[in-house]
Coordinates of C-alpha atoms in Angstrom, one line a residue:
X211 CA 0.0 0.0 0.0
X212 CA 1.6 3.8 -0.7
X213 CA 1.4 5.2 2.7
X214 CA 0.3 8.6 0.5
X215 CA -2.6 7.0 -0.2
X216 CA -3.3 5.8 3.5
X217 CA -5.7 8.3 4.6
X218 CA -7.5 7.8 1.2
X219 CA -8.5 4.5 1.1
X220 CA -10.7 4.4 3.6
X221 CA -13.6 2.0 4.1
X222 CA -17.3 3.2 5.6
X223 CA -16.4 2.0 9.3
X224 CA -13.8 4.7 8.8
X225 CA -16.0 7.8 8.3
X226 CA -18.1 6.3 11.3
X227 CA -15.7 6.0 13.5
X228 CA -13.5 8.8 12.8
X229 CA -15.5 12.2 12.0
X230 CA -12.4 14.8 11.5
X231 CA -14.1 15.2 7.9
X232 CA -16.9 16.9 9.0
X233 CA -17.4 20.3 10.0
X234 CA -19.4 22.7 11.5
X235 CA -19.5 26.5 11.0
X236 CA -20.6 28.1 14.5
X237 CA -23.2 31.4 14.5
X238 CA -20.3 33.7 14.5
X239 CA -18.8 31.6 10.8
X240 CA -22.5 32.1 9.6
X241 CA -22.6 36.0 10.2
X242 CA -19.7 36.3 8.4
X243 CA -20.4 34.2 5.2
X244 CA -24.0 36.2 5.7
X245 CA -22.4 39.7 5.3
X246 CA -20.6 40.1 2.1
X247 CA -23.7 38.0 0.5
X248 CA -25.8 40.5 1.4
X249 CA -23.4 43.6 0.5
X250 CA -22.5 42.3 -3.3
X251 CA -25.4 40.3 -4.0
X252 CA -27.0 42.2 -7.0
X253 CA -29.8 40.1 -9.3
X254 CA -28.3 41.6 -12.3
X255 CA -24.4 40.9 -11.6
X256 CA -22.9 37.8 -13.9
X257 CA -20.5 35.8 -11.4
X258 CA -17.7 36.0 -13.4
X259 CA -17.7 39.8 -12.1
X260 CA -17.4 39.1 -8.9
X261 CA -13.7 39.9 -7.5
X262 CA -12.4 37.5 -4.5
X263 CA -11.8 40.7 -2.7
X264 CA -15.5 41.4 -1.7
X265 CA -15.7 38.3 0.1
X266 CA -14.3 38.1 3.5
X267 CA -15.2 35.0 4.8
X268 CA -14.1 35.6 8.5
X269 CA -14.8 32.9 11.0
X270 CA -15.9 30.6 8.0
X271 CA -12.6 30.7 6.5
X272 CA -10.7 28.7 9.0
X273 CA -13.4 26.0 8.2
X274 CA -13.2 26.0 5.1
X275 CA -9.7 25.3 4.7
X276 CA -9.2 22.8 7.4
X277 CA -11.9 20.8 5.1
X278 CA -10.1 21.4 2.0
X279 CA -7.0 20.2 3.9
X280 CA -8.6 16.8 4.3
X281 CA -10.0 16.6 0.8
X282 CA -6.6 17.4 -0.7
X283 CA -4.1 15.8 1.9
X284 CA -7.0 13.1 4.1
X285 CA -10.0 11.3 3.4
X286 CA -10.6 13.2 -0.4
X287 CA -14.3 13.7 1.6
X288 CA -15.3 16.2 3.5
X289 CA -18.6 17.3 4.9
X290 CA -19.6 21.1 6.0
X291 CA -22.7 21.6 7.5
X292 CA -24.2 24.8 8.7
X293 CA -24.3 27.2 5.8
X294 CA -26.6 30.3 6.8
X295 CA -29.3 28.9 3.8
X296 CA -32.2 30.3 5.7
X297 CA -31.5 33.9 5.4
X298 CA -30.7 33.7 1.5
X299 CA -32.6 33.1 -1.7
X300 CA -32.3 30.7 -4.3
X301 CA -29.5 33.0 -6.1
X302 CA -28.2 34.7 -3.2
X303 CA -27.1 30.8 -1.9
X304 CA -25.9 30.2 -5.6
X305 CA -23.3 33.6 -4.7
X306 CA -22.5 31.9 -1.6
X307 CA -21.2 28.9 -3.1
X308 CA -19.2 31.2 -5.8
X309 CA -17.8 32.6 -3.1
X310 CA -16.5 30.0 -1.3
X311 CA -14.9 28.8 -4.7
X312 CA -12.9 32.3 -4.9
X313 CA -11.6 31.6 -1.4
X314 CA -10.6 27.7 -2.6
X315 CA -9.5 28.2 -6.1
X316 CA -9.8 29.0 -9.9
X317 CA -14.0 27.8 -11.4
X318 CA -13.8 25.3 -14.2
X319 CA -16.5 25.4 -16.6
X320 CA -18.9 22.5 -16.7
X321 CA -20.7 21.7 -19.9
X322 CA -21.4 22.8 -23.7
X323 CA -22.6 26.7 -22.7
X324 CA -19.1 26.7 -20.6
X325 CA -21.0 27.3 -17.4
X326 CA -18.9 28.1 -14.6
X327 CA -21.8 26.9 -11.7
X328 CA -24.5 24.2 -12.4
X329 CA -28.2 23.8 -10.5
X330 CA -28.7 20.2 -9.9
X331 CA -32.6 20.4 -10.7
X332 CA -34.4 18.0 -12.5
X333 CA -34.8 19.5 -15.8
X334 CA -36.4 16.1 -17.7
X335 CA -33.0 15.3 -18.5
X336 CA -32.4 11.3 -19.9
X337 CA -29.2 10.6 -18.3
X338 CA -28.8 7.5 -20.5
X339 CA -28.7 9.1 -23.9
X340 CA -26.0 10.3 -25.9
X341 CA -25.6 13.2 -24.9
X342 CA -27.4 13.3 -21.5
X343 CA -26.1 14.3 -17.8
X344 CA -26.7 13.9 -14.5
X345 CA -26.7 16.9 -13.1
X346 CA -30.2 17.5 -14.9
X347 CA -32.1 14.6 -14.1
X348 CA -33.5 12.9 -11.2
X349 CA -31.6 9.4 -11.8
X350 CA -29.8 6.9 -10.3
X351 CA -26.6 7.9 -11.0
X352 CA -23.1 5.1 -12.1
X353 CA -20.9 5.8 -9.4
X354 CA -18.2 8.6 -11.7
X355 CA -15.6 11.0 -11.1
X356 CA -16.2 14.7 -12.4
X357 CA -13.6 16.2 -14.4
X358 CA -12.4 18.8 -11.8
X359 CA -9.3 18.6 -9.0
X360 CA -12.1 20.0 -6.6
X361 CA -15.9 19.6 -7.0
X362 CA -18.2 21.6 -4.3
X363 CA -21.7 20.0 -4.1
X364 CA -24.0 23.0 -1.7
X365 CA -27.4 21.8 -0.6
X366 CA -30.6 24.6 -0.7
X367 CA -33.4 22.3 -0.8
X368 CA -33.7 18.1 -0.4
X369 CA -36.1 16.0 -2.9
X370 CA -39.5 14.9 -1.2
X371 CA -37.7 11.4 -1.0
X372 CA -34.7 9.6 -2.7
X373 CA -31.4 12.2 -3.8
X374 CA -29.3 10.2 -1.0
X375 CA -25.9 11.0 -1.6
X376 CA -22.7 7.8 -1.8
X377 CA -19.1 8.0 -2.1
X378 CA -16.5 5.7 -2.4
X379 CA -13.0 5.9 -2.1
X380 CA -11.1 5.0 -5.4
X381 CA -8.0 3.7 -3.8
X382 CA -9.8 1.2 -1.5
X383 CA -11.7 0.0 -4.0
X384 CA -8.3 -0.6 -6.1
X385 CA -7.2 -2.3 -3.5
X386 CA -10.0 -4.9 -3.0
X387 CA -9.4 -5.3 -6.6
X388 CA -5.5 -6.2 -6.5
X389 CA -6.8 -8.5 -3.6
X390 CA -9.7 -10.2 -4.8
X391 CA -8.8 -10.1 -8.6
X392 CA -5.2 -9.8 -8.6
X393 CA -5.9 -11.4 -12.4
X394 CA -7.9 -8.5 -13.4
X395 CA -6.5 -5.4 -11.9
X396 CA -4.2 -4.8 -14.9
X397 CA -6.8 -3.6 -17.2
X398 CA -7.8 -0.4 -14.8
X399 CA -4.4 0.4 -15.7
X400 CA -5.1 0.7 -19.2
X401 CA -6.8 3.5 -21.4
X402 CA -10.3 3.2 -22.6
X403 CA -12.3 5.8 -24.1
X404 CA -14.5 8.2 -21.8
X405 CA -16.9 10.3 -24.0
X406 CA -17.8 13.9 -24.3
X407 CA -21.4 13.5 -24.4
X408 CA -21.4 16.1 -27.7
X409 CA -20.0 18.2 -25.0
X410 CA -16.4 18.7 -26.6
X411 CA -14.5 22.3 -27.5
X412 CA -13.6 23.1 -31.4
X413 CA -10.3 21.8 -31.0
X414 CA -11.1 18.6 -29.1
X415 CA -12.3 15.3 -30.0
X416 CA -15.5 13.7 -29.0
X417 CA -14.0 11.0 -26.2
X418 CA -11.2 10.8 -23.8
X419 CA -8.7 8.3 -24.1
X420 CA -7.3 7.4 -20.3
X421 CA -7.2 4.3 -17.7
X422 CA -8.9 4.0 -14.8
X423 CA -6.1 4.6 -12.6
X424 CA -2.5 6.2 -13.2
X425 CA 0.5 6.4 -10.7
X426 CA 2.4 9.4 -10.9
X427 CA 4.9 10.4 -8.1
X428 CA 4.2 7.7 -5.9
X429 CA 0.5 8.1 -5.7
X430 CA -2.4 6.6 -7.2
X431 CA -5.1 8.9 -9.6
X432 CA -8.4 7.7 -10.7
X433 CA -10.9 8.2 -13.2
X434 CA -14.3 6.4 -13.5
X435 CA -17.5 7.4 -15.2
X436 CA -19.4 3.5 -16.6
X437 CA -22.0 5.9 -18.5
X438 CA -19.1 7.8 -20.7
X439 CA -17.3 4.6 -20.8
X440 CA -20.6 2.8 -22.7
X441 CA -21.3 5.8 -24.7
X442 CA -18.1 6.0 -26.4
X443 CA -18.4 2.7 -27.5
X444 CA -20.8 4.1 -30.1
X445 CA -18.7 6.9 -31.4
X446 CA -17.4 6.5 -35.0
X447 CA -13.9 5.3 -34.5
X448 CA -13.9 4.8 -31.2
X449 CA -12.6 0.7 -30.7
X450 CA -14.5 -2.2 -29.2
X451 CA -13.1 -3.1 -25.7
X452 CA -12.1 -6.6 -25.0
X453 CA -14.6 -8.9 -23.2
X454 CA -11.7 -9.5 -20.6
X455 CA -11.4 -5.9 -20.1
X456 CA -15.3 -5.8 -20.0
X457 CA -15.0 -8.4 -17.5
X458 CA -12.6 -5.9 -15.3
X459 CA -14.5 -2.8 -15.7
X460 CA -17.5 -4.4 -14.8
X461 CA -15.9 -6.3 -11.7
X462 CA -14.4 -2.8 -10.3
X463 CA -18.3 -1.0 -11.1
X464 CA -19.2 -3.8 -8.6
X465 CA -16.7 -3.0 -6.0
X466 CA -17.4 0.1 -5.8
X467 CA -21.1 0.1 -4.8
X468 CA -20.3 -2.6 -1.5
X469 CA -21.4 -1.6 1.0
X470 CA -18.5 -1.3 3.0
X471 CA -17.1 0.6 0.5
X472 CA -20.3 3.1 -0.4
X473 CA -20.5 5.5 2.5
X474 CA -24.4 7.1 1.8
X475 CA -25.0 10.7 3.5
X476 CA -28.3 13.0 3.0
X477 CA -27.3 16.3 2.3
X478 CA -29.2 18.9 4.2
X479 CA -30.2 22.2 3.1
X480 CA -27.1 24.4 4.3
X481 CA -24.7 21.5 3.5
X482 CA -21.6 21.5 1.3
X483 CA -19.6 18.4 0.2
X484 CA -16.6 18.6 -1.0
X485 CA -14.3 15.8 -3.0
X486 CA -11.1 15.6 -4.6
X487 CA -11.9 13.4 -7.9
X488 CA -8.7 11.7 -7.9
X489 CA -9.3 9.9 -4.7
X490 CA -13.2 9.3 -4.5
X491 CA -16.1 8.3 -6.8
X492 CA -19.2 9.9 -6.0
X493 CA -23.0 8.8 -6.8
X494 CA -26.7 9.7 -6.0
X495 CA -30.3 7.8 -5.7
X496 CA -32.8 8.7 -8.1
X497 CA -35.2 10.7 -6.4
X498 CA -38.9 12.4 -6.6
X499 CA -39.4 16.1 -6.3
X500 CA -42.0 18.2 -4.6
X501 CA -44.7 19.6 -6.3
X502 CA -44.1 22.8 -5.5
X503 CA -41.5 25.1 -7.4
X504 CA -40.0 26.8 -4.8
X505 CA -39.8 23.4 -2.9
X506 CA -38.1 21.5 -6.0
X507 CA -34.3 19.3 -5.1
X508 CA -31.5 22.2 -5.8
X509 CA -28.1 21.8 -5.1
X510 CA -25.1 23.9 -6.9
X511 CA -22.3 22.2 -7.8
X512 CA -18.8 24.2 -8.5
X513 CA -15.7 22.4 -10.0
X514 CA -12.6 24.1 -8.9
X515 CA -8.7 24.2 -9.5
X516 CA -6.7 24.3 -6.0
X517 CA -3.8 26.8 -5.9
X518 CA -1.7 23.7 -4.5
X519 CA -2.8 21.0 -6.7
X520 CA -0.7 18.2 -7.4
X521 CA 1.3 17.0 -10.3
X522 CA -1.3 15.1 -12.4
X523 CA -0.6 11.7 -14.7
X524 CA 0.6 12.7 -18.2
X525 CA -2.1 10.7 -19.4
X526 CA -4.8 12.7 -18.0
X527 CA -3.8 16.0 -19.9
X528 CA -6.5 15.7 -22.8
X529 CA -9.1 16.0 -20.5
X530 CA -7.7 18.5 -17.8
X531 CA -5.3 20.4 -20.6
X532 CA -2.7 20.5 -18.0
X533 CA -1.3 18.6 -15.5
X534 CA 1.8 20.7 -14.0
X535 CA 0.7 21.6 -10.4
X536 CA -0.7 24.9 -9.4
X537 CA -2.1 25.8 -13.4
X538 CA -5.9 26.3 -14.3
X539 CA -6.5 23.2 -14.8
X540 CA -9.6 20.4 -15.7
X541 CA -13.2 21.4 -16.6
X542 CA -15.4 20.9 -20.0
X543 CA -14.3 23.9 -22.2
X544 CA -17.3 23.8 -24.1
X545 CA -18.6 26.5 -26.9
X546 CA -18.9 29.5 -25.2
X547 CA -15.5 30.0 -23.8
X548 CA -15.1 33.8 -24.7
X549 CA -13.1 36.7 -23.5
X550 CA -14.8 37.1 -20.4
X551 CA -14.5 33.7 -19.4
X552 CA -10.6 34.2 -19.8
X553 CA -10.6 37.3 -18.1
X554 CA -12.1 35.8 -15.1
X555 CA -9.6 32.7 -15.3
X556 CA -6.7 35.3 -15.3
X557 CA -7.3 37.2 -12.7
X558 CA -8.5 34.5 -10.1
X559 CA -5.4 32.6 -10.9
X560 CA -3.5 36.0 -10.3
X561 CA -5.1 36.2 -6.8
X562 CA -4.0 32.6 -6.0
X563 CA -0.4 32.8 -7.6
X564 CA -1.7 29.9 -10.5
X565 CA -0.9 30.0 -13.9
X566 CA -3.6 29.8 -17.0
X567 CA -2.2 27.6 -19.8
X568 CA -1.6 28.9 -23.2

């Protein structure tokens, strides 16, 4: 076992036993993420406008970083609970979450309008199609990785029932793996296409080619999404996997779901989760909304670059761009990356000390 992997690979007795992954902001942490909210907060304002500088997070911003701490350097999970979700609307709690993001790093963009922020509503989204995600529907979701060092996952309202969220810790299930199927563990090692779901940039290609898991400086980086895996397999060009790689991929999707390995949580309203991608495999129950609008399952999820992110596999740069530590980093470019959108990048990564990528 790498002992820098340790902390990672943990199992669900682990998160019962131990809670140093979860965290609590007290009234005065709640006053002070309430303030600046209420002094920027404008309906008209686009996010991307927002400097880092209006947001003094106070109190909250000890929190936050000892539970990006464990995300980056612990568990890869950590659990915040407490945001001041009562005193803010719908988009006022959407700020909040941006603003958290400009204490903890540079926003990636998420999707085919480049969107820096995404509402996880149901939208009638099929998550099975071609070109479908997650994010805007209300199913099960395969247990996946999102294309991000960071991803932030802020709860305003729960479904009427289901929306449980799971995660799973990549490295342990790689090791029941090596243990169980010491035969099959060799072809998570080795690239398969992942695709774009239509989502890809001009100058990119319409799937990923990577493995499930990559070692680079003596620690262990995964990637797994089963519903970009089988969707590529019907991309023009894309080749057929083996069945004894099937076999593997298959084995490892059931791994992952054990339930000594799944760890489910509900998220409350005032919650934030946050993962680090390359350690843990997240995952959510389908779920049935209220009838009532203002009710309606809404979470908003933020993908973020670190400032002290880590040297990534070279075999992970088509998808992330980059993999040299500290750079802007990861994301789906998508067809509305404009001047502003740059702009944005730039000066955030100025604020941090991060460099954009040509």
């Amino acid at each position: 076992m790498r002992i820098t992997d340790a902390a990672a690979a943990w199992r669900v007795g682990d998160l019962e036993q131990d809670r140093r992954w979860e965290f609590t902001l007290d009234e005065r942490a709640q006053r002070d993420l309430l303030a600046p909210i209420e002094k920027a907060y404008a309906p008209d304002r686009n996010l991307l406008d927002y400097p880092r500088q209006e947001f003094d997070l106070g109190a909250a911003a000890p929190v936050l970083d000892a539970a990006l701490d464990e995300v980056k350097h612990g568990r890869g999970v950590a659990l915040i609970r407490g945001l001041p979700r009562d005193r803010l609307d719908e988009k006022q709690f959407e700020l909040l979450t941006w603003a958290m993001g400009l204490h903890a790093g540079v926003a990636r963009p998420q999707g085919k309008a480049t969107q820096y922020i995404s509402a996880v509503r149901d939208a009638g989204m099929n998550y099975r199609t071609g070109t479908g995600r997650g994010y805007s529907s209300n199913a099960e979701l395969d247990y996946h990785t999102d294309s991000s060092d960071i991803v932030f996952l802020t709860c305003y309202n729960r479904a009427a029932s289901g929306g449980m969220t799971i995660v799973t810790s990549s490295i342990a299930a790689h090791e029941v793996m090596a243990k169980e199927y010491p035969g099959m563990i060799e072809w998570l090692h080795r690239p398969v296409h992942f695709s774009r779901q239509g989502e890809q940039a001009p100058d990119e290609g319409a799937s990923v080619l990577q493995p499930i898991f990559a070692e680079e400086g003596g620690k262990l980086f995964s990637r797994w999404n089963w519903n970009r895996v089988t969707s590529a397999q019907k991309l023009p060009g894309v080749p057929q996997i083996s069945d004894p790689h099937w076999d593997a991929l298959k084995q490892f999707d059931e791994i992952v779901r054990r339930p000594e390995l799944a760890y489910s949580m509900w998220l409350q309203p005032g919650d934030v989760q946050i993962v680090n991608s390359h350690v843990t495999l997240h995952s959510r129950t389908e779920f049935k909304d209220y009838e009532d609008p203002a009710q309606k399952r809404l979470l908003y999820r933020l993908w973020l670059a670190p400032p002290n992110s880590e040297q990534l596999p070279e075999s992970w740069r088509d998808l992330y761009r980059s993999v040299k530590p500290g750079t802007v980093r990861g994301g789906i470019r998508g067809h509305e990356y404009d001047e502003q959108r740059r702009n944005y990048e730039e000066r955030q990564a100025r604020e941090l000390g991060m460099t954009v990528p040509t």
